[in-house]
Short mmCIF file of C-alpha atoms and ligand atoms in Angstrom, two decimals:
data_model
loop_
_atom_site.label_atom_id
_atom_site.label_comp_id
_atom_site.label_asym_id
_atom_site.label_seq_id
_atom_site.Cartn_x
_atom_site.Cartn_y
_atom_site.Cartn_z
CA UNK A 5 25.29 -3.55 21.14
CA UNK A 6 21.54 -4.08 21.07
CA UNK A 7 19.57 -6.42 18.84
CA UNK A 8 17.45 -5.36 15.88
CA UNK A 9 14.32 -6.36 17.83
CA UNK A 10 15.29 -4.32 20.89
CA UNK A 11 15.97 -1.29 18.72
CA UNK A 12 12.62 -1.63 16.94
CA UNK A 13 10.74 -2.12 20.21
CA UNK A 14 12.25 1.02 21.67
CA UNK A 15 11.46 3.06 18.59
CA UNK A 16 7.87 1.82 18.38
CA UNK A 17 7.49 2.50 22.09
CA UNK A 18 8.10 6.17 21.35
CA UNK A 19 5.87 6.76 18.36
CA UNK A 20 2.16 7.20 18.71
CA UNK A 21 -0.78 6.85 16.41
CA UNK A 22 -1.61 10.28 14.96
CA UNK A 23 -4.86 12.20 14.99
CA UNK A 24 -7.61 12.07 12.41
CA UNK A 25 -8.50 14.24 9.45
CA UNK A 26 -11.55 14.41 7.18
CA UNK A 27 -10.69 14.20 3.51
CA UNK A 28 -12.19 13.47 0.07
CA UNK A 29 -12.12 9.70 -0.39
CA UNK A 30 -9.69 9.67 -3.28
CA UNK A 31 -7.05 11.36 -1.14
CA UNK A 32 -7.42 8.60 1.47
CA UNK A 33 -5.95 5.74 -0.52
CA UNK A 34 -3.42 3.92 1.70
CA UNK A 35 -4.64 5.60 4.87
CA UNK A 36 -6.45 3.97 7.76
CA UNK A 37 -10.13 4.67 8.39
CA UNK A 38 -10.76 6.49 11.67
CA UNK A 39 -14.54 5.94 11.80
CA UNK A 40 -16.97 3.05 11.44
CA UNK A 41 -18.92 3.29 8.21
CA UNK A 42 -22.54 2.11 8.14
CA UNK A 43 -24.71 1.78 5.05
CA UNK A 44 -27.35 4.53 4.83
CA UNK A 45 -29.30 2.46 2.27
CA UNK A 46 -29.33 -0.86 0.45
CA UNK A 47 -26.80 -1.44 -2.33
CA UNK A 48 -28.15 -2.00 -4.91
CA UNK A 49 -31.13 0.13 -3.92
CA UNK A 50 -33.64 -1.95 -5.97
CA UNK A 51 -33.77 -5.31 -7.73
CA UNK A 52 -32.14 -4.64 -11.07
CA UNK A 53 -31.26 -6.48 -14.23
CA UNK A 54 -27.86 -8.14 -14.60
CA UNK A 55 -28.34 -8.50 -18.37
CA UNK A 56 -29.84 -6.80 -21.38
CA UNK A 57 -32.98 -8.83 -22.07
CA UNK A 58 -36.64 -9.28 -21.17
CA UNK A 59 -38.12 -9.08 -17.70
CA UNK A 60 -40.85 -11.71 -17.37
CA UNK A 61 -42.53 -14.15 -15.02
CA UNK A 62 -40.92 -17.56 -14.56
CA UNK A 63 -44.24 -19.28 -14.97
CA UNK A 64 -44.71 -17.70 -18.43
CA UNK A 65 -41.60 -19.42 -19.80
CA UNK A 66 -41.82 -22.87 -18.22
CA UNK A 67 -40.82 -25.49 -20.80
CA UNK A 68 -39.65 -22.94 -23.39
CA UNK A 69 -37.09 -24.26 -25.89
CA UNK A 70 -35.49 -23.32 -29.18
CA UNK A 71 -37.99 -25.41 -31.09
CA UNK A 72 -40.96 -24.39 -28.94
CA UNK A 73 -40.44 -20.81 -27.81
CA UNK A 74 -42.90 -19.16 -25.44
CA UNK A 75 -44.17 -16.00 -27.09
CA UNK A 76 -44.62 -13.02 -24.75
CA UNK A 77 -46.27 -9.70 -25.51
CA UNK A 78 -43.89 -6.76 -25.02
CA UNK A 79 -45.51 -4.05 -22.87
CA UNK A 80 -42.68 -1.55 -22.77
CA UNK A 81 -39.00 -0.88 -22.33
CA UNK A 82 -36.87 0.29 -19.37
CA UNK A 83 -33.39 1.73 -19.78
CA UNK A 84 -30.91 2.03 -16.90
CA UNK A 85 -31.56 5.16 -14.89
CA UNK A 86 -35.27 5.33 -15.78
CA UNK A 87 -38.04 5.11 -13.25
CA UNK A 88 -40.92 3.08 -14.67
CA UNK A 89 -44.39 2.11 -13.49
CA UNK A 90 -44.65 -0.78 -15.95
CA UNK A 91 -46.03 -4.04 -14.63
CA UNK A 92 -45.27 -7.52 -15.94
CA UNK A 93 -48.18 -9.94 -16.01
CA UNK A 94 -48.45 -13.58 -17.12
CA UNK A 95 -47.68 -13.76 -20.83
CA UNK A 96 -46.06 -10.34 -21.04
CA UNK A 97 -42.50 -9.02 -20.91
CA UNK A 98 -40.67 -5.71 -20.58
CA UNK A 99 -37.55 -5.09 -22.64
CA UNK A 100 -34.91 -4.17 -20.06
CA UNK A 101 -31.29 -3.00 -20.04
CA UNK A 102 -28.50 -3.97 -17.61
CA UNK A 103 -28.77 -1.98 -14.39
CA UNK A 104 -32.40 -0.94 -14.96
CA UNK A 105 -34.76 -1.58 -12.06
CA UNK A 106 -36.83 -4.73 -12.55
CA UNK A 107 -40.51 -3.85 -13.09
CA UNK A 108 -43.23 -4.92 -10.70
CA UNK A 109 -44.43 -8.48 -11.28
CA UNK A 110 -41.26 -9.77 -13.00
CA UNK A 111 -39.14 -12.44 -11.31
CA UNK A 112 -36.74 -13.31 -14.11
CA UNK A 113 -34.73 -11.62 -16.86
CA UNK A 114 -34.21 -13.54 -20.09
CA UNK A 115 -31.06 -12.39 -21.91
CA UNK A 116 -31.52 -11.28 -25.54
CA UNK A 117 -29.36 -14.23 -26.65
CA UNK A 118 -32.01 -16.63 -25.28
CA UNK A 119 -34.80 -15.06 -27.37
CA UNK A 120 -35.68 -14.80 -31.04
CA UNK A 121 -35.47 -11.01 -31.02
CA UNK A 122 -32.75 -10.84 -33.69
CA UNK A 123 -34.67 -13.15 -36.02
CA UNK A 124 -37.77 -10.97 -35.77
CA UNK A 125 -35.96 -7.84 -36.92
CA UNK A 126 -37.65 -6.41 -39.97
CA UNK A 127 -40.88 -8.38 -39.44
CA UNK A 128 -44.24 -6.94 -38.44
CA UNK A 129 -44.09 -8.54 -34.99
CA UNK A 130 -40.71 -7.05 -34.08
CA UNK A 131 -41.02 -5.08 -30.81
CA UNK A 132 -44.57 -6.29 -30.24
CA UNK A 133 -43.78 -9.87 -29.29
CA UNK A 134 -40.74 -11.92 -28.41
CA UNK A 135 -40.17 -15.67 -28.34
CA UNK A 136 -38.30 -16.96 -25.29
CA UNK A 137 -36.19 -20.06 -26.00
CA UNK A 138 -35.36 -21.20 -22.43
CA UNK A 139 -37.10 -21.75 -19.16
CA UNK A 140 -35.20 -20.12 -16.30
CA UNK A 141 -35.43 -20.43 -12.54
CA UNK A 142 -36.96 -17.66 -10.46
CA UNK A 143 -34.50 -14.78 -9.88
CA UNK A 144 -32.25 -15.53 -12.86
CA UNK A 145 -30.24 -12.50 -14.00
CA UNK A 146 -31.67 -10.30 -11.29
CA UNK A 147 -29.40 -8.57 -8.79
CA UNK A 148 -31.35 -8.36 -5.57
CA UNK A 149 -31.85 -5.20 -3.59
CA UNK A 150 -29.27 -5.08 -0.76
CA UNK A 151 -27.42 -8.17 -2.03
CA UNK A 152 -24.09 -6.31 -1.84
CA UNK A 153 -24.72 -4.19 1.24
CA UNK A 154 -27.83 -4.11 3.42
CA UNK A 155 -29.08 -0.85 4.90
CA UNK A 156 -27.69 -0.29 8.40
CA UNK A 157 -24.87 -2.81 7.95
CA UNK A 158 -21.37 -2.04 9.34
CA UNK A 159 -19.53 -1.89 6.04
CA UNK A 160 -16.02 -0.90 7.19
CA UNK A 161 -14.61 -0.69 10.67
CA UNK A 162 -12.28 2.00 11.97
CA UNK A 163 -8.75 0.67 11.53
CA UNK A 164 -9.27 -0.62 8.01
CA UNK A 165 -6.54 0.22 5.51
CA UNK A 166 -8.18 1.79 2.48
CA UNK A 167 -7.38 0.12 -0.82
CA UNK A 168 -8.97 0.98 -4.19
CA UNK A 169 -11.96 -1.33 -3.63
CA UNK A 170 -12.72 0.37 -0.30
CA UNK A 171 -12.65 3.77 -1.98
CA UNK A 172 -15.17 2.39 -4.50
CA UNK A 173 -17.46 0.99 -1.79
CA UNK A 174 -17.40 4.34 0.03
CA UNK A 175 -18.42 6.00 -3.24
CA UNK A 176 -21.25 3.48 -3.72
CA UNK A 177 -22.59 4.62 -0.33
CA UNK A 178 -22.46 8.24 -1.46
CA UNK A 179 -19.70 9.07 1.03
CA UNK A 180 -17.50 11.69 -0.59
CA UNK A 181 -15.49 12.37 2.55
CA UNK A 182 -14.27 10.12 5.34
CA UNK A 183 -12.28 10.42 8.51
CA UNK A 184 -8.83 8.82 8.38
CA UNK A 185 -5.67 8.79 10.49
CA UNK A 186 -3.53 11.52 9.01
CA UNK A 187 -0.25 10.94 7.26
CA UNK A 188 2.90 11.75 9.23
CA UNK A 189 5.07 14.67 8.19
CA UNK A 190 8.62 13.34 8.24
CA UNK A 191 11.49 15.83 8.28
CA UNK A 192 14.61 14.69 6.44
CA UNK A 193 17.95 16.28 7.09
CA UNK A 194 21.24 15.26 5.50
CA UNK A 195 24.45 16.05 7.30
CA UNK A 196 28.09 16.24 6.25
CA UNK A 197 30.53 18.91 5.04
CA UNK A 198 31.09 16.89 1.88
CA UNK A 199 27.40 16.59 1.03
CA UNK A 200 26.16 18.96 -1.68
CA UNK A 201 22.59 19.81 -2.74
CA UNK A 202 21.73 18.45 -6.15
CA UNK A 203 20.93 21.83 -7.67
CA UNK A 204 24.55 23.00 -7.21
CA UNK A 205 27.38 22.36 -9.69
CA UNK A 206 29.57 19.55 -8.44
CA UNK A 207 32.75 20.65 -6.60
CA UNK A 208 36.03 18.92 -5.78
CA UNK A 209 35.84 16.85 -2.63
CA UNK A 210 32.05 16.93 -2.57
CA UNK A 211 29.34 14.37 -3.30
CA UNK A 212 25.70 14.91 -4.08
CA UNK A 213 23.08 14.44 -1.42
CA UNK A 214 21.44 11.20 -2.43
CA UNK A 215 20.25 10.17 1.02
CA UNK A 216 17.61 12.88 1.37
CA UNK A 217 16.06 11.74 -1.88
CA UNK A 218 16.11 7.99 -1.32
CA UNK A 219 14.76 8.52 2.20
CA UNK A 220 12.08 10.98 1.08
CA UNK A 221 11.03 8.50 -1.60
CA UNK A 222 10.75 5.80 1.07
CA UNK A 223 8.62 8.14 3.19
CA UNK A 224 6.33 8.72 0.21
CA UNK A 225 6.18 5.04 -0.63
CA UNK A 226 5.07 4.15 2.89
CA UNK A 227 2.41 6.85 3.05
CA UNK A 228 4.17 9.70 4.87
CA UNK A 229 4.78 13.26 3.69
CA UNK A 230 8.47 14.12 3.41
CA UNK A 231 9.73 17.54 4.37
CA UNK A 232 13.20 18.10 2.95
CA UNK A 233 15.29 20.10 5.39
CA UNK A 234 18.36 20.32 3.15
CA UNK A 235 21.95 19.58 4.11
CA UNK A 236 23.58 20.73 7.31
CA UNK A 237 27.36 20.89 7.64
CA UNK A 238 29.16 19.14 10.50
CA UNK A 239 28.84 22.16 12.69
CA UNK A 240 26.94 22.22 15.95
CA UNK A 241 25.35 25.64 15.50
CA UNK A 242 24.22 25.19 11.91
CA UNK A 243 22.99 21.69 12.58
CA UNK A 244 20.97 22.93 15.54
CA UNK A 245 19.28 25.56 13.36
CA UNK A 246 18.54 22.98 10.66
CA UNK A 247 17.11 20.47 13.12
CA UNK A 248 14.81 23.13 14.55
CA UNK A 249 13.32 23.69 11.09
CA UNK A 250 11.91 20.22 11.43
CA UNK A 251 10.18 20.83 14.73
CA UNK A 252 6.77 20.97 13.03
CA UNK A 253 7.22 17.36 11.88
CA UNK A 254 5.84 14.18 13.43
CA UNK A 255 9.21 12.50 13.10
CA UNK A 256 12.70 13.61 12.14
CA UNK A 257 15.13 11.51 10.19
CA UNK A 258 18.75 12.57 9.83
CA UNK A 259 21.46 10.82 7.87
CA UNK A 260 25.14 10.77 8.71
CA UNK A 261 27.17 11.99 11.63
CA UNK A 262 26.34 9.21 14.06
CA UNK A 263 29.51 7.16 13.86
CA UNK A 264 32.81 7.73 15.63
CA UNK A 265 34.52 10.15 13.21
CA UNK A 266 35.90 13.52 14.29
CA UNK A 267 33.10 15.41 12.62
CA UNK A 268 30.19 13.31 13.74
CA UNK A 269 28.56 16.16 15.59
CA UNK A 270 24.97 15.00 15.23
CA UNK A 271 25.35 13.33 18.60
CA UNK A 272 26.28 16.58 20.33
CA UNK A 273 23.35 18.44 18.85
CA UNK A 274 20.92 15.70 19.65
CA UNK A 275 22.11 15.40 23.21
CA UNK A 276 21.72 19.16 23.69
CA UNK A 277 18.30 19.44 22.05
CA UNK A 278 16.59 16.40 23.41
CA UNK A 279 16.81 13.05 24.96
CA UNK A 280 18.75 10.86 22.62
CA UNK A 281 20.34 7.44 22.83
CA UNK A 282 23.14 6.25 20.63
CA UNK A 283 23.11 2.67 19.82
CA UNK A 284 25.19 0.23 18.04
CA UNK A 285 22.74 -2.25 16.63
CA UNK A 286 23.90 -5.79 15.98
CA UNK A 287 23.29 -5.54 12.27
CA UNK A 288 25.13 -5.05 9.01
CA UNK A 289 24.86 -2.66 7.32
CA UNK A 290 23.76 0.03 9.71
CA UNK A 291 25.55 -0.52 12.98
CA UNK A 292 25.55 3.08 14.27
CA UNK A 293 22.06 4.40 14.92
CA UNK A 294 20.73 7.20 17.07
CA UNK A 295 17.25 7.37 18.44
CA UNK A 296 15.46 9.63 20.82
CA UNK A 297 13.21 12.62 21.05
CA UNK A 298 13.76 16.30 20.47
CA UNK A 299 12.04 18.59 22.88
CA UNK A 300 10.35 21.66 21.48
CA UNK A 301 10.09 24.84 23.53
CA UNK A 302 6.40 24.08 24.11
CA UNK A 303 7.36 20.73 25.57
CA UNK A 304 6.20 18.61 22.64
CA UNK A 305 8.49 15.71 21.91
CA UNK A 306 9.43 14.70 18.38
CA UNK A 307 10.84 11.26 17.72
CA UNK A 308 14.16 11.32 15.95
CA UNK A 309 15.91 8.61 14.04
CA UNK A 310 19.57 9.28 13.33
CA UNK A 311 20.47 7.00 10.46
CA UNK A 312 24.01 6.26 9.32
CA UNK A 313 25.28 8.26 6.35
CA UNK A 314 26.23 5.46 4.03
CA UNK A 315 23.54 5.44 1.33
CA UNK A 316 22.73 1.73 1.62
CA UNK A 317 22.84 1.74 5.42
CA UNK A 318 20.48 4.68 5.62
CA UNK A 319 17.96 3.03 3.29
CA UNK A 320 18.08 -0.33 5.06
CA UNK A 321 17.81 1.15 8.54
CA UNK A 322 14.91 3.26 7.27
CA UNK A 323 13.26 0.12 5.93
CA UNK A 324 13.71 -1.76 9.18
CA UNK A 325 12.99 1.00 11.70
CA UNK A 326 11.39 4.08 10.11
CA UNK A 327 8.87 2.20 7.95
CA UNK A 328 7.26 0.42 10.94
CA UNK A 329 7.27 3.73 12.84
CA UNK A 330 5.45 5.45 9.97
CA UNK A 331 2.98 2.56 9.75
CA UNK A 332 2.33 2.77 13.47
CA UNK A 333 1.74 6.53 13.28
CA UNK A 334 -0.72 5.92 10.44
CA UNK A 335 -2.64 3.44 12.55
CA UNK A 336 -1.77 0.45 10.40
CA UNK A 337 -2.31 -2.90 12.07
CA UNK A 338 0.43 -5.05 10.70
CA UNK A 339 3.87 -3.55 10.87
CA UNK A 340 5.88 -6.59 9.84
CA UNK A 341 6.82 -7.43 6.30
CA UNK A 342 5.84 -10.67 4.65
CA UNK A 343 8.98 -12.80 4.67
CA UNK A 344 9.66 -15.68 2.36
CA UNK A 345 12.08 -18.55 2.22
CA UNK A 346 14.36 -18.48 -0.78
CA UNK A 347 17.28 -20.54 -1.96
CA UNK A 348 20.46 -18.54 -1.85
CA UNK A 349 22.43 -18.56 -5.09
CA UNK A 350 25.62 -17.14 -3.59
CA UNK A 351 27.51 -17.92 -0.39
CA UNK A 352 27.54 -15.30 2.34
CA UNK A 353 30.10 -15.14 5.16
CA UNK A 354 29.33 -13.56 8.50
CA UNK A 355 32.53 -12.70 10.31
CA UNK A 356 31.57 -10.46 13.22
CA UNK A 357 28.42 -11.81 14.81
CA UNK A 358 26.02 -9.19 13.48
CA UNK A 359 22.78 -9.89 11.62
CA UNK A 360 23.43 -9.35 7.95
CA UNK A 361 20.76 -7.89 5.71
CA UNK A 362 22.08 -8.80 2.28
CA UNK A 363 20.65 -7.10 -0.79
CA UNK A 364 19.19 -9.76 -2.99
CA UNK A 365 17.25 -10.06 -6.21
CA UNK A 366 14.51 -12.62 -5.68
CA UNK A 367 12.89 -14.42 -8.59
CA UNK A 368 10.63 -17.45 -8.90
CA UNK A 369 11.45 -20.57 -10.89
CA UNK A 370 9.57 -23.89 -10.85
CA UNK A 371 7.47 -22.72 -7.92
CA UNK A 372 10.50 -21.84 -5.75
CA UNK A 373 12.03 -18.53 -4.80
CA UNK A 374 15.70 -17.94 -5.53
CA UNK A 375 17.78 -15.08 -4.16
CA UNK A 376 21.07 -13.82 -5.55
CA UNK A 377 23.29 -11.06 -4.24
CA UNK A 378 23.05 -7.83 -6.21
CA UNK A 379 26.77 -7.42 -6.75
CA UNK A 380 29.16 -5.76 -4.34
CA UNK A 381 27.73 -5.37 -0.86
CA UNK A 382 29.64 -2.26 0.25
CA UNK A 383 27.33 0.09 2.13
CA UNK A 384 28.18 2.93 -0.23
CA UNK A 385 27.08 1.03 -3.34
CA UNK A 386 23.61 2.44 -3.80
CA UNK A 387 23.07 0.77 -7.17
CA UNK A 388 23.08 -2.56 -5.32
CA UNK A 389 19.75 -1.39 -3.85
CA UNK A 390 18.30 -0.57 -7.25
CA UNK A 391 18.82 -4.18 -8.29
CA UNK A 392 17.36 -5.64 -5.07
CA UNK A 393 13.80 -6.50 -4.17
CA UNK A 394 14.54 -8.12 -0.83
CA UNK A 395 16.92 -8.42 2.09
CA UNK A 396 18.26 -11.87 2.89
CA UNK A 397 18.64 -12.29 6.64
CA UNK A 398 21.81 -14.01 7.83
CA UNK A 399 21.52 -14.61 11.59
CA UNK A 400 24.10 -13.29 14.04
CA UNK A 401 25.41 -16.70 15.03
CA UNK A 402 25.71 -18.11 11.52
CA UNK A 403 29.31 -18.00 10.27
CA UNK A 404 28.49 -18.81 6.69
CA UNK A 405 25.48 -19.58 4.55
CA UNK A 406 26.46 -21.67 1.60
CA UNK A 407 25.04 -21.39 -1.87
CA UNK A 408 21.96 -23.61 -2.18
CA UNK A 409 20.83 -23.06 1.41
CA UNK A 410 17.31 -21.83 2.21
CA UNK A 411 17.30 -18.39 3.85
CA UNK A 412 14.69 -15.97 5.11
CA UNK A 413 14.19 -12.96 2.87
CA UNK A 414 12.37 -9.76 3.81
CA UNK A 415 10.63 -8.70 0.62
CA UNK A 416 10.41 -4.95 0.16
CA UNK A 417 9.24 -4.99 -3.43
CA UNK A 418 6.85 -7.72 -4.49
CA UNK A 419 5.99 -5.91 -7.69
CA UNK A 420 9.49 -6.32 -8.97
CA UNK A 421 9.97 -10.09 -8.97
CA UNK A 422 11.19 -9.61 -12.53
CA UNK A 423 14.40 -8.21 -11.07
CA UNK A 424 15.34 -11.67 -9.87
CA UNK A 425 14.13 -13.38 -13.00
CA UNK A 426 16.20 -11.18 -15.29
CA UNK A 427 19.25 -11.78 -13.17
CA UNK A 428 19.63 -15.37 -14.26
P1 LIG B 511 28.83 9.46 8.00
O1 LIG B 511 27.85 8.52 8.61
O2 LIG B 511 28.46 10.87 8.18
O3 LIG B 511 30.21 9.15 8.48
O4 LIG B 511 28.79 9.17 6.46
C1 LIG B 511 29.17 7.90 5.95
C2 LIG B 511 29.34 7.95 4.46
O5 LIG B 511 28.11 8.27 3.86
C3 LIG B 511 30.32 8.98 3.96
O6 LIG B 511 31.08 8.41 2.92
C4 LIG B 511 29.45 10.07 3.46
O7 LIG B 511 30.07 10.82 2.45
C5 LIG B 511 28.25 9.36 2.95
N1 LIG B 511 27.07 10.21 3.05
C6 LIG B 511 26.67 10.87 4.15
N2 LIG B 511 25.56 11.58 3.92
C7 LIG B 511 25.25 11.38 2.61
C8 LIG B 511 24.22 11.87 1.77
N3 LIG B 511 23.28 12.69 2.22
N4 LIG B 511 24.18 11.44 0.49
C9 LIG B 511 25.12 10.60 0.04
N5 LIG B 511 26.12 10.11 0.78
C10 LIG B 511 26.21 10.50 2.06
MG1 LIG B 512 29.31 12.65 7.93
#
C-alpha cells in the first residue's frame, strides 16, 4: 500500500502544464494568464471628477462656509464623455459631472451638496453663479490620471489566476483577448455490466450511471472540459474501443473495475494499452486506484486515473488526485486545499490503519468550526456527499477520534457553510 502523498506525487509527476490559447477575456474566467500584461496608457487617462459638482481653484474657496459662501461665476458645464476646452480661473467654476475630465486650471471639485445650487433654483442667478459653502484642500474629489494604473506598468504577470476583477482590469486596458493556459479535456468513462446510461429505461439488475455525471461535474467545477465517453461493459474488447475514444483527451478518468472482482477487467485493458500501475492507497474510501499513461499510436502519452466504482470513492479520489492534476495542467500555482481545524461532533473509529476521509458538514458557531458526519459513511451512499462540504481527515495511526476532538478538515465547498449550520 502506498500513502496518499506518494500517490499524489506520482500523479503530479506525470501531468504537465498545457499549452496556451488566445481567447476573449470573458471566456478566460478561472484560467491562468499565459502572458505578462502591460498598461498601454494611464488609467484613468485624465484627471477626472469623482463627484457631481463644481470644478474650481482651491484658492477661490479658502475660508468658505455656510454663512459666508464664496460666490463663483459659472463659465460652463462638462458632462462625462465630453471633451471640453473650458478653463477655470480665479473666481470661476465649471459645473462638472462624475467621470468628466477636469478642466484646465481647476484643482478641486466641490460637490453639489456643498454649494447653494439647490437654493438658487428659480432665481435669476441660477446657472450664472454658485455659492460654495466649504473650503477644500487641493485635489479634493479629483481622481488623478494614472492613479489606478500607470502607463507602461506590469499590471498582471503570466501565471495569475483570472478572477472577475482581473477580467475587469483587462477590459479597462482595452484588451478584449488574452493568452491563457488552455483548459484540459478530460475523458470520463464508466465501466461495469450493471451500469446503465441515464437515457435508458431502468432494467432489473442494473443501476444508473451516476459516476460519469458526478465526475464530469467535478471536472467542470475545477475548470476542465469533460468529455463523456459513455459506459463500457466489463469486456476487454469493448473497453479497449471505449478507452480509445478518449485518446484526444488530456487526461482520462475511468470509474470501476479496478478492484479484485472477477470482472474487473480495466486492469487488463490498461496494461495492454499503456503503462499502468495499480495501487492500493492507504485511504478510506478509495483504496483501489489505478494510475498510468495510455500510449497512442503516435507515441503521445495520456495520463489515466482509474478510480474505484463506488460513487463516493470515485468522487473523493477525484477530489484528492484528479483535481490537483487538473489544476496543474491549467498552470495554477497552489494545488492544495485550504484546510481548517474543526471540532468533531461525532466519534470516528479507524480500524485498519488507513487514512479516513470522512464526509462532514462543517458549520460555524461562536467563531469556531464544527464538523458532523453526514449520516451513513458507506462508499455507495452518494447522498452523504450532497450533505457534505468537507472531508475530515483521520490519520492512519489514530484508532479513534472522540466527539469533541479537534480534527483537520479539507474544505471542498466554502460557499455552503450553511450545510453545517442547518444540520444542528
Ligand atoms: P467496481 O469498482 O467496478 O467493483 O464497482 C463498485 C461499486 O460501484 C459497484 O456496486 C458498482 O455497481 C458501483 N458503480 C460502478 N460504476 C458505477 C457508476 N458509473 N455509477 C454508479 N455506480 C457505479
Ligand atoms: Mg465494476
